[in-house]
Coordinates of C-alpha atoms in Angstrom, one line a residue:
Chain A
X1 CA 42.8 70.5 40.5
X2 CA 45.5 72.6 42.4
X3 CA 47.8 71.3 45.2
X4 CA 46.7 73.4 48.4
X5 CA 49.3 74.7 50.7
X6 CA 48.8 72.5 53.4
X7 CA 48.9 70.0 50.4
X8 CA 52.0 70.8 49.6
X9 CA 53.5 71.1 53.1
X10 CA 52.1 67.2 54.2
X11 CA 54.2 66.2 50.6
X12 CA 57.4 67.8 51.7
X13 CA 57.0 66.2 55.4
X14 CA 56.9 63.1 53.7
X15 CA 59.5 63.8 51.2
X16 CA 62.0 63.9 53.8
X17 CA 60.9 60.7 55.6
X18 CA 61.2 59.0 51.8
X19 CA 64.4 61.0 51.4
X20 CA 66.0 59.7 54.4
X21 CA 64.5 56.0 54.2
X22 CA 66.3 56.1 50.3
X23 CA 69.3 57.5 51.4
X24 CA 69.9 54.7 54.1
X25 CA 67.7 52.1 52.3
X26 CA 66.1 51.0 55.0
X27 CA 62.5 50.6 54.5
X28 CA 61.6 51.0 51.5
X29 CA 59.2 53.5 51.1
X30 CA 61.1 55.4 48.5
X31 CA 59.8 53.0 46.3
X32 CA 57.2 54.3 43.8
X33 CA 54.7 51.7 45.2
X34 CA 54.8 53.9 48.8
X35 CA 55.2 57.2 47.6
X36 CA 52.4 57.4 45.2
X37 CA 50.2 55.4 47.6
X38 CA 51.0 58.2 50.3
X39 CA 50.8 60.9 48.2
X40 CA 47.7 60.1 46.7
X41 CA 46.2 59.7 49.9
X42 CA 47.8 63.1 50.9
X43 CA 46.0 65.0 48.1
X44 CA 43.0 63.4 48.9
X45 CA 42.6 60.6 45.6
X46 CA 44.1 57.7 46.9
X47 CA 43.3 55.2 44.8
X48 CA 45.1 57.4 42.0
X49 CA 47.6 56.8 44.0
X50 CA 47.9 52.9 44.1
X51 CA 47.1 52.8 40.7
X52 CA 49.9 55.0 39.6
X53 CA 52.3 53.2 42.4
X54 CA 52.0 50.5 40.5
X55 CA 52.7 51.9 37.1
X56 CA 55.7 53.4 38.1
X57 CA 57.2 50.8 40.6
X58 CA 57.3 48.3 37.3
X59 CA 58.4 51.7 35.1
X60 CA 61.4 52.2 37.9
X61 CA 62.0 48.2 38.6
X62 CA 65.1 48.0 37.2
X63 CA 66.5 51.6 38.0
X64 CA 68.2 50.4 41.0
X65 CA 71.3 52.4 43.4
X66 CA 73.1 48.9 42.8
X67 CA 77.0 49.4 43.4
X68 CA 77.0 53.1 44.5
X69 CA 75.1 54.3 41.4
X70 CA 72.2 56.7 40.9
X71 CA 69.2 56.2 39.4
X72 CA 66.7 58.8 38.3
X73 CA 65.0 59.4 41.9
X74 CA 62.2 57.1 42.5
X75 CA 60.8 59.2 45.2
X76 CA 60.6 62.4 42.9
X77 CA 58.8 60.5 40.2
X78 CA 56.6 59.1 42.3
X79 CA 55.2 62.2 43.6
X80 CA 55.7 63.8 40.4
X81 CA 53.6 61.3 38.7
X82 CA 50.3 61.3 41.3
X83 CA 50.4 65.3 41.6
X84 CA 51.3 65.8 37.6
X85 CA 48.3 63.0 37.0
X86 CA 45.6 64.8 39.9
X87 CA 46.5 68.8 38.7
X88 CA 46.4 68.0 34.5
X89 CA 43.8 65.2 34.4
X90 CA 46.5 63.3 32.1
X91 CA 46.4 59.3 32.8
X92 CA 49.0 58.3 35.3
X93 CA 51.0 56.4 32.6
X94 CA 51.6 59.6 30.8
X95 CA 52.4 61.5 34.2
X96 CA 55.3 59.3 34.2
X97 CA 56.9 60.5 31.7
X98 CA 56.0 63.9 32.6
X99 CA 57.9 63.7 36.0
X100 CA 60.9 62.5 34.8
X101 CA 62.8 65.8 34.4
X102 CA 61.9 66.1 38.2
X103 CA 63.1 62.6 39.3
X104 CA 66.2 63.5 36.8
X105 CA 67.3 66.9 38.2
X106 CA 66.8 65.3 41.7
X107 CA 69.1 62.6 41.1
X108 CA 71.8 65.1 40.1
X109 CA 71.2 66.3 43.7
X110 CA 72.1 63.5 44.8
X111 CA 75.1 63.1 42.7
X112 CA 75.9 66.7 43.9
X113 CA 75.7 65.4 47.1
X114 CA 77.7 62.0 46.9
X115 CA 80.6 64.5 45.8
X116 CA 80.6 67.5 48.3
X117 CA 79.8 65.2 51.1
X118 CA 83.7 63.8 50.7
X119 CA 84.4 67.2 52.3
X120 CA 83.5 66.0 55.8
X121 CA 85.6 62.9 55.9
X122 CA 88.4 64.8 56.9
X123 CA 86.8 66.2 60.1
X124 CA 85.9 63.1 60.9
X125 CA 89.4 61.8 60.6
X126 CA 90.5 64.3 63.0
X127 CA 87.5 63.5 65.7
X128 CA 88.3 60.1 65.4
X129 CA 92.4 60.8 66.2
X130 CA 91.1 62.6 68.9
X131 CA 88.8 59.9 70.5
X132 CA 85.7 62.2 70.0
X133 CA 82.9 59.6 68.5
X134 CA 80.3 62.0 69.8
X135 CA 80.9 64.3 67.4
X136 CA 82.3 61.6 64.7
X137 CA 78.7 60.2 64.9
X138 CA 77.3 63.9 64.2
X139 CA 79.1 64.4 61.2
X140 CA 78.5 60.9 60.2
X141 CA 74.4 62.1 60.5
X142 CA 75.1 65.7 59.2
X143 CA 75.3 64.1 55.6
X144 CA 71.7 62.7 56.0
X145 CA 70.3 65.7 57.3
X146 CA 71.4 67.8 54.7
X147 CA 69.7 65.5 52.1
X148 CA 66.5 65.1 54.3
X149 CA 66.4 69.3 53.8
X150 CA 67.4 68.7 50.4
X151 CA 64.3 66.9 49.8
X152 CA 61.8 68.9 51.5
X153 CA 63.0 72.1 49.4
X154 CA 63.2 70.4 46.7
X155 CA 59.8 68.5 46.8
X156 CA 58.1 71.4 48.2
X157 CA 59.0 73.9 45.1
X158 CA 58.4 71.5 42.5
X159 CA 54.6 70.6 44.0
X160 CA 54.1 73.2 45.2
X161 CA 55.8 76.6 43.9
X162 CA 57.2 76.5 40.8
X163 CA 56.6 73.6 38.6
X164 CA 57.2 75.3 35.2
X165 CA 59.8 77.0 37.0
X166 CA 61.8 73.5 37.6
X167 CA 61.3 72.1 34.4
X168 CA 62.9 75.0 32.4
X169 CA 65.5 75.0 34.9
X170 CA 66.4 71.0 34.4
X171 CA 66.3 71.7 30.0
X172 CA 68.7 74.9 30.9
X173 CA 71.6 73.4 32.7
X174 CA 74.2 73.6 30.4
X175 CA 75.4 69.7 28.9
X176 CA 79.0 70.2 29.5
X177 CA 78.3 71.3 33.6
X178 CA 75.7 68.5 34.7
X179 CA 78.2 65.8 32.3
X180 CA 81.0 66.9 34.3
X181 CA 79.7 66.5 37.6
X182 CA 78.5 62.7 35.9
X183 CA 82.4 62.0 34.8
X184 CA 83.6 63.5 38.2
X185 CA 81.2 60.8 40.3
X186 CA 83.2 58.2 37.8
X187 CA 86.5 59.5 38.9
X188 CA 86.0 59.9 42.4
X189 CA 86.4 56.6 43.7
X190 CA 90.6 56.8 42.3
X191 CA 90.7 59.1 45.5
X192 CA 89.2 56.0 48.0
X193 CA 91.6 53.5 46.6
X194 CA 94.2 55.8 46.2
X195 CA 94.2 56.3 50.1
X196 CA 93.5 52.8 50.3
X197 CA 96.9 51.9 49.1
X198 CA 98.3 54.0 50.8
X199 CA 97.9 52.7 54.1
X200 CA 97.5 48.9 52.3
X201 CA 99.7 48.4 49.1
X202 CA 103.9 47.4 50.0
X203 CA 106.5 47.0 47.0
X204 CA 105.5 43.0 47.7
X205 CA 101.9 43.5 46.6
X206 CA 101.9 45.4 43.7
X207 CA 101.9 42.1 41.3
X208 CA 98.8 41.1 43.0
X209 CA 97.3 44.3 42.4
X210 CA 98.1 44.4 38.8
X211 CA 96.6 40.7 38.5
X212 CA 93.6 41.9 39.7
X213 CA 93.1 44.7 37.7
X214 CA 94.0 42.5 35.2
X215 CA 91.7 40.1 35.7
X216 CA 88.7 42.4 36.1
X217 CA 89.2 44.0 33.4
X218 CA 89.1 41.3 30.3
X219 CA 86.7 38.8 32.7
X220 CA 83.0 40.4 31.9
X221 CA 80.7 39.5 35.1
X222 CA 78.0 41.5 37.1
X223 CA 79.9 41.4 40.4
X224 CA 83.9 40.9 41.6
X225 CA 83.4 37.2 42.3
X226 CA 85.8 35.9 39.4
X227 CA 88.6 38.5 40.6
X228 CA 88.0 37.8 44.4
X229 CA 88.2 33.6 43.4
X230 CA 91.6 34.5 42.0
X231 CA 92.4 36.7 44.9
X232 CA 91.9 34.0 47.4
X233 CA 93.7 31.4 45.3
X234 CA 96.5 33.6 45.2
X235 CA 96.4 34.2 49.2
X236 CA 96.4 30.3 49.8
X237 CA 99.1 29.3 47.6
X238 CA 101.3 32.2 49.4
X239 CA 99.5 30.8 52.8
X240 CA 101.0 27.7 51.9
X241 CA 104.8 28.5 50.9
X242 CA 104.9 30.6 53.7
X243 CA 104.0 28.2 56.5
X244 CA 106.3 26.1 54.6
X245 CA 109.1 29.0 54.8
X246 CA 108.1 29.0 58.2
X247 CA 108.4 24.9 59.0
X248 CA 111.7 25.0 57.1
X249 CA 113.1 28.1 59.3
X250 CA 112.0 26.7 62.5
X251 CA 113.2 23.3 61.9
X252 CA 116.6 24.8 61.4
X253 CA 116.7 26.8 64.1
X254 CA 116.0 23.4 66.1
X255 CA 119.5 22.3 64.3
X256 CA 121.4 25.5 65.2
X257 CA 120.9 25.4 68.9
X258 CA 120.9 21.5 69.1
X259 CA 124.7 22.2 67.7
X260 CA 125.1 24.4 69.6
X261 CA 124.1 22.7 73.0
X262 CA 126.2 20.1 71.3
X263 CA 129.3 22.5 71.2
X264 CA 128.7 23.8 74.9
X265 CA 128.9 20.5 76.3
X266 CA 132.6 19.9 74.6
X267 CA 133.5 23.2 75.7
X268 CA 132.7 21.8 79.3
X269 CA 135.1 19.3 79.0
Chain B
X1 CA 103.0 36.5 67.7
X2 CA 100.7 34.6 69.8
X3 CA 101.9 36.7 73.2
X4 CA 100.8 39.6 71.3
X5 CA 97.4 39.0 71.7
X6 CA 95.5 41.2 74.2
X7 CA 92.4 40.4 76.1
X8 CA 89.0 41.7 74.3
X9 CA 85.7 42.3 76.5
X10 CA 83.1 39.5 74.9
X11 CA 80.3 40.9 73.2
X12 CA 76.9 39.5 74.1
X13 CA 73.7 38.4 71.8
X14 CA 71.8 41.5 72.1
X15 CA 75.2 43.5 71.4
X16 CA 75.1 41.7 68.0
X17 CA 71.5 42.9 67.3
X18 CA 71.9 45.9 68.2
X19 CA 74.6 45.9 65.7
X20 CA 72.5 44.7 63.1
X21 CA 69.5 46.9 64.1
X22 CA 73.1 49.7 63.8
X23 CA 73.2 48.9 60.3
X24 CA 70.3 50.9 59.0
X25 CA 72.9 53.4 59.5
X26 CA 75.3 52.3 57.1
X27 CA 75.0 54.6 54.1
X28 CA 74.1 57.8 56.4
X29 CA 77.6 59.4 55.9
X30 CA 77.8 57.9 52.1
X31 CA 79.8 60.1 50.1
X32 CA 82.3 59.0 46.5
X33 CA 85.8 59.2 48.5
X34 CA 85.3 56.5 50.5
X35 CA 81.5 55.6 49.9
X36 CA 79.8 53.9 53.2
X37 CA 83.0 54.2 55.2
X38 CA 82.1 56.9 57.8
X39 CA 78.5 55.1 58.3
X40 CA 79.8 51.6 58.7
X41 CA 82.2 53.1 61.4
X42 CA 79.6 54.7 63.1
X43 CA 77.7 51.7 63.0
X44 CA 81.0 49.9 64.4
X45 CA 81.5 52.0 67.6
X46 CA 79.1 50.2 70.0
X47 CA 80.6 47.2 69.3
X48 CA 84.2 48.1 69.4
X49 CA 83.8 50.6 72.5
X50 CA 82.6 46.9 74.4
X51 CA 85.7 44.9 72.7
X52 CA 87.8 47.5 73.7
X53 CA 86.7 48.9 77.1
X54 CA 89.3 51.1 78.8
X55 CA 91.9 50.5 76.5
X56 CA 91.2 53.9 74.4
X57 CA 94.3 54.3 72.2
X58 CA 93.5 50.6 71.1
X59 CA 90.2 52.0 69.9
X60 CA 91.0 54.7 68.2
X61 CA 93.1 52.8 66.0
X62 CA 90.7 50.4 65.7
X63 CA 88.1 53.3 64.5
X64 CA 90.4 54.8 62.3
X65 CA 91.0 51.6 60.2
X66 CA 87.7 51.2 59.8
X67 CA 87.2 54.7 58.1
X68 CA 88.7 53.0 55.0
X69 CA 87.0 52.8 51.5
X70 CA 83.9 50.4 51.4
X71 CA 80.7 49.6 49.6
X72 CA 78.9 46.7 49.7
X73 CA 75.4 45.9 50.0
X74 CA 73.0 47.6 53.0
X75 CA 71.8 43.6 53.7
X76 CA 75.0 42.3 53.2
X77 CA 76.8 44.8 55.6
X78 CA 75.4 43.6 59.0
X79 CA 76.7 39.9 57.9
X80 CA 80.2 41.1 57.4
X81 CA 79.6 43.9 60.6
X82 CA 79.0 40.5 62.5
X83 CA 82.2 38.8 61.0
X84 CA 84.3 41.6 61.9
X85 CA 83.4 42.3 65.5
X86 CA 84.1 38.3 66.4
X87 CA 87.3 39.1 65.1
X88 CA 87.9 42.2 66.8
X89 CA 86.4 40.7 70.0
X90 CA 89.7 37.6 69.4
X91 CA 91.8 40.3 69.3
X92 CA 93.2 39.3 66.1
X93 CA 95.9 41.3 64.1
X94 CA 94.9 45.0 62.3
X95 CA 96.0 43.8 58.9
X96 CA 94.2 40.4 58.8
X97 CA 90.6 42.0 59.8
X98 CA 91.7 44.9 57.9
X99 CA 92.2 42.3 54.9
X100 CA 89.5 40.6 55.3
X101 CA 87.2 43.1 55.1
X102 CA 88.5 44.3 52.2
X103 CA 88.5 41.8 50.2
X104 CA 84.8 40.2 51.6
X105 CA 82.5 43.9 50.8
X106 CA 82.6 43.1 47.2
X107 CA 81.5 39.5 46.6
X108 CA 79.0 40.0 49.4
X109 CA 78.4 43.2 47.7
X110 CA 77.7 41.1 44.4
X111 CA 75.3 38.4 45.7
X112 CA 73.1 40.7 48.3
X113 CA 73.0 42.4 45.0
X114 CA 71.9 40.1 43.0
X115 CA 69.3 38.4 45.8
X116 CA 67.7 41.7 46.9
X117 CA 67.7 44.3 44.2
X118 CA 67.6 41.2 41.2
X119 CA 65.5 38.8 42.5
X120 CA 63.3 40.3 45.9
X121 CA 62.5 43.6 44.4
X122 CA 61.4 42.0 40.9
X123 CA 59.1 39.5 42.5
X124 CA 57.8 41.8 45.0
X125 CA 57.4 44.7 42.4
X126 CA 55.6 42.3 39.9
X127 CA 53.4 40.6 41.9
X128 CA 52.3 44.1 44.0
X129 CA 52.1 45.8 41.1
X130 CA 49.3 43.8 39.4
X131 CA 46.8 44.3 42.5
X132 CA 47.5 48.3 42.6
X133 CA 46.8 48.6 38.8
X134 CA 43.7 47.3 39.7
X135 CA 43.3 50.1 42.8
X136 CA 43.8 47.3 45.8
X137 CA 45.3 48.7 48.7
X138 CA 46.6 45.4 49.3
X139 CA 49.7 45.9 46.2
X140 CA 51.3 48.7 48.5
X141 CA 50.2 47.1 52.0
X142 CA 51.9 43.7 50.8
X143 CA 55.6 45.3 49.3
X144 CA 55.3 48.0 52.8
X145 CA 55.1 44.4 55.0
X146 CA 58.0 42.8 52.9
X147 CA 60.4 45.1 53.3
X148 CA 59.5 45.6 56.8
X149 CA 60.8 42.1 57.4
X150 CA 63.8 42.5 54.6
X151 CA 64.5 45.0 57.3
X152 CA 64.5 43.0 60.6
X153 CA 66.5 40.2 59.0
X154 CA 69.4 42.5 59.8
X155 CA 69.5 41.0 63.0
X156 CA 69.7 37.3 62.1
X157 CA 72.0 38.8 59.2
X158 CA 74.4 39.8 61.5
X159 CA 74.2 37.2 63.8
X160 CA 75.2 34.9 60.8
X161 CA 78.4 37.0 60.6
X162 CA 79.5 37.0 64.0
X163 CA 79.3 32.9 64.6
X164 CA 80.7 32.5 61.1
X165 CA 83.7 34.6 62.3
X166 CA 83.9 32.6 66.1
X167 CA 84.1 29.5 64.0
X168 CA 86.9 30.5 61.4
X169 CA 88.9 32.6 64.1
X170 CA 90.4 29.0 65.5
X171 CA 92.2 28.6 61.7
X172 CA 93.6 32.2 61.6
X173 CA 95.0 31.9 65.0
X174 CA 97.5 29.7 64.5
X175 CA 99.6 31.6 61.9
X176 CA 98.4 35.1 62.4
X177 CA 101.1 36.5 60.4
X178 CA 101.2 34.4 58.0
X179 CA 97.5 34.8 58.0
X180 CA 98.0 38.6 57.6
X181 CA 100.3 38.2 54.9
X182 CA 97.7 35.9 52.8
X183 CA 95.0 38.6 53.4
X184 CA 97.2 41.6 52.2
X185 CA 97.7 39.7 48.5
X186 CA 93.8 38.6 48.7
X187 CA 92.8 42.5 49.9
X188 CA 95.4 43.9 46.8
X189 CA 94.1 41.5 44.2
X190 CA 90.2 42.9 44.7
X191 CA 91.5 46.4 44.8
X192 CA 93.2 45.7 41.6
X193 CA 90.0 44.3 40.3
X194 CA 88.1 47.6 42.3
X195 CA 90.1 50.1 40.2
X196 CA 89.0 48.5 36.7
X197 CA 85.5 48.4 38.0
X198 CA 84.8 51.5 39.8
X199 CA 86.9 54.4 38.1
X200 CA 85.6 55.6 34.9
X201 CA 87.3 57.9 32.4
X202 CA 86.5 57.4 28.6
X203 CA 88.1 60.0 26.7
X204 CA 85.5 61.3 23.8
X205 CA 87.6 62.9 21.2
X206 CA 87.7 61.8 18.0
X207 CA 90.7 62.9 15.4
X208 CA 88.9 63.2 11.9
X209 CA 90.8 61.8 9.3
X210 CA 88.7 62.2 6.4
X211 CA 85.3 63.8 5.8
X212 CA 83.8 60.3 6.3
X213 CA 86.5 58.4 8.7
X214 CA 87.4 59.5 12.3
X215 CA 89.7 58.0 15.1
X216 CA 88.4 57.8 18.3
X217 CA 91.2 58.0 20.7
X218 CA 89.7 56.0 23.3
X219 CA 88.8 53.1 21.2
X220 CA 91.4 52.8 18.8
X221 CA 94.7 54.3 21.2
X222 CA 94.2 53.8 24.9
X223 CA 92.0 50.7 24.6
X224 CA 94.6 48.9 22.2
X225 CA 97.3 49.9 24.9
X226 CA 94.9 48.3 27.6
X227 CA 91.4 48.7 29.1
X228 CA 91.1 50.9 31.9
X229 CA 94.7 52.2 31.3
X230 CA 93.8 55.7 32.3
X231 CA 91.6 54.7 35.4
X232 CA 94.8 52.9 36.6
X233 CA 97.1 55.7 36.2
X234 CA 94.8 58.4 37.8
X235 CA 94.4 56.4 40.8
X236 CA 98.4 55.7 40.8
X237 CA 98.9 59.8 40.6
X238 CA 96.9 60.0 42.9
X239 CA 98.3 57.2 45.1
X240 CA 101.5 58.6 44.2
X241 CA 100.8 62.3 45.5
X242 CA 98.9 61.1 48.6
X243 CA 101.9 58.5 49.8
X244 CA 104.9 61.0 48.7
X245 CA 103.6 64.4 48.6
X246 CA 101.3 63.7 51.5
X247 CA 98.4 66.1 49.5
X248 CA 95.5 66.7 51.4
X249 CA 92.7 64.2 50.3
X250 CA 90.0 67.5 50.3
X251 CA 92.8 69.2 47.6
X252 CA 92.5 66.0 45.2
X253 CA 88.8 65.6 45.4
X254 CA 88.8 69.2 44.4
X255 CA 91.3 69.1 41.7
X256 CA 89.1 66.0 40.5
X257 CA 86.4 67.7 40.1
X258 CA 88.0 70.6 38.6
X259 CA 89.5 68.7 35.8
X260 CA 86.5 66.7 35.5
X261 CA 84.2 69.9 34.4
X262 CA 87.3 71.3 32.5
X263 CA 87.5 68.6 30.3
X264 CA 83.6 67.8 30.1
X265 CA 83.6 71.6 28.7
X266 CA 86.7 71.1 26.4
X267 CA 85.0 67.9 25.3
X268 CA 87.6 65.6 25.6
X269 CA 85.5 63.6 28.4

């Protein structure tokens, strides 16, 4: 069975709503689970569409945006899957697979995005300086909307218009293009701390820095906890020499004018 | 230091909620320079416009320092939102929230982590999954009213924050400065640790020796000099160019990318 226009047009709308919900994370409902519910009630076969929800969402469980990364896009494979599944007649656990190049080429979207959208911070550096959050908070949005459109093209044309079409275009993209814009999302981040430091690192704080690099780097752990625990040891013993510092300093000032009061009162004499 | 201190406008209970509701916004302006940065801040505003009232310069540099590098978890962020505005509201010093802040988004990071996307979504997933496979409704109805509350505990989330900031603000006061200074080598530590973590180059090339034995240069030069070595220089180049040769941020993304898809097409990354 074809996808009908209108079809087609109800799948973008909710593309976008997905889109923006995953780009935020916010509801949830880019989750496989939602999106093939929704779209299988959008093409008119819903409980295709529960069943495959539930196929995929365990399929995409642990492809999770944890720590800034990207996974294959859930909300592209979910649609993929119910609308691959409904048009062919293949089972929903074999539209999975199918709808991977989809969710794939999607996700380098994404990526695409994550990258150019580094453009803006700039402008919004200079509406800030200039005390105008109105238009700070429109080019904070601006990123979103541009992936909301994203989505509805992009969901649209692959449902819709050209489904062979996106599939030779995903086995076409040349290796060494798409793997450089994967090593260039790896690098990226140098530029963040870089300016970081910038406004952050002094002569005094280097050593800690190199600690902590140090210390991440040869102590193998999911998150930063072990580097932070180090990190806040560190800033407690230097808490604690520096009050003492302090203590020290103040007690001799207490000594110097004491003298000194001392030596005025002689002088009086 | 203490006559420093400048009066703050309180923020109320429903400010903080609205700060949490605020949150949702988080990763709208998500992008690799600086990650969730420009959302955050937006996010921010509300609550920094009322700490700040008519003092406008004060704001503005409290806006600005916000537009620093940041990625944590989208539940986690409200509780550290919450931590920051009681601090901003006690008209503490720049560098100690600044600090703070720093150092807190990746732990926080690592166990919202680990309790929403390792444990919540798994359980949720599983357990919704095996009524869809069997076509229930009640598998996508279930995980939609889940994350519908996951989504409202923003508010107690960032309510959390905010006393948990009221409560340690007393400490801090006492030695601000000292405070600061303890912050800085805590906030430089996890940027170390950030830098081994985040930034990713892994040079592919191999020399061949022999028909049948090959060096790769990664494995057996730069990671017997030390992990990460290259990771750490780039983002000292870059640190280096942005703090002396005050390069545009937009001209080192750019050249980033540039060498990134240069040497992805030489093969060397």
């Amino acid at each position: 069975m074809a996808i009908t226009l209108t079809q087609g047009i109800l799948i973008a709308i909710f593309a976008i709503i997905a889109g923006i919900d995953f780009w935020l994370e916010g509801f949830y409902i880019f989750r496989p689970m939602i999106v093939c519910t929704v779209t299988g009630f959008l093409i008119g076969d819903l409980k295709l569409g529960i069943i495959a929800g539930g196929l995929t969402e365990l399929a995409f469980a642990g492809l999770t945006p944890v720590g800034g990364t990207q996974p294959p896009n859930p909300i592209m494979a979910g649609i993929m899957t119910v609308v691959i599944a409904h048009t062919t007649g293949h089972s929903p656990a074999t539209a999975i697979g199918l709808s991977l190049p989809f969710s794939i080429l999607m996700q380098y979207i994404i990526l695409l995005c994550y990258s150019i959208f580094s453009v803006f911070t700039k402008k919004a550096d200079e509406y800030v300086a200039k005390g105008e959050f109105r238009k700070f908070g429109m080019i904070v949005l601006l990123p979103t909307v541009l992936v909301a459109l994203a989505y509805s093209v992009f969901s649209f044309l692959s449902v819709y218009g050209a489904q062979g079409l996106m599939k030779t275009l995903v086995n076409s993209m040349p290796t060494w293009l798409s793997h450089g814009f994967t090593i260039a999302g790896g690098i990226l981040p140098a530029v963040g701390f870089g300016l970081l430091l910038k406004s952050m690192l002094k002569a005094k704080y280097v050593p800690y820095l190199l600690l902590g690099f140090t210390a991440a780097c040869f102590i193998k752990f999911g998150n930063l906890m072990p580097v932070a625990i180090i990190g806040a040891s560190l800033a407690w013993i230097e808490y604690g020499r520096e009050k003492k510092e302090q203590d020290v300093n103040k007690k001799f000032k207490n000594m110097e004018k004491s003298l000194e009061d001392v030596g005025g009162e002689e002088d009086g004499i | 230091m203490e006559s420093e201190k400048k009066e703050r406008n309180k923020l109320s209970k429903r400010d903080i909620t609205k700060l949490g509701l605020l949150s949702l916004f988080n990763q709208s302006g998500m992008n690799y320079q600086r990650m969730q940065a420009d959302g955050w801040t937006f996010a921010m505003i509300p609550s920094l416009k009322k700490v700040y009232g008519a003092d406008k310069k004060g704001l503005i540099e409290a806006v600005k320092a916000n537009l620093q590098f940041i990625n944590t978890n989208n539940y986690a962020a409200p509780l550290l939102m919450g931590l920051e505005a009681s601090l901003e509201e006690n008209g503490e010093e720049r560098s100690t929230i600044d600090g703070l802040r720093v150092a807190l988004f990746g732990p926080i990071a690592g166990i919202g982590d680990a309790i929403t996307w390792y444990t919540i979504l798994p359980i949720v997933a599983g357990v919704t999954a095996s009524f869809a496979k069997q076509g229930s409704i009640l598998g996508p109805l279930v995980f939609f009213i889940v994350y519908v509350a996951m989504f409202l505990a923003r508010i107690p989330i960032a309510h959390l924050g905010y006393s948990a900031g009221t409560k340690a603000i007393s400490k801090i006061h006492e030695n601000s400065a000292i405070v600061a200074h303890a912050a800085s080598v805590l906030g430089c530590t996890v940027i170390g640790g950030l830098i081994a973590t985040y930034v990713q180059i892994d040079v592919v090339t191999k020399i061949q020796v022999t028909s049948s034995h090959s060096i790769s240069i990664q494995k057996e030069f730069f990671d017997n000099i030390f992990p990460n070595i290259l990771p750490l220089a780039y983002t000292f180049l870059l640190y280096w160019l942005l703090k002396k040769k005050n390069v545009n941020p937009v001209t080192l993304i750019i050249l980033t990318f540039f060498l990134a898809i240069l040497f992805s097409w030489m093969g060397v990354l």
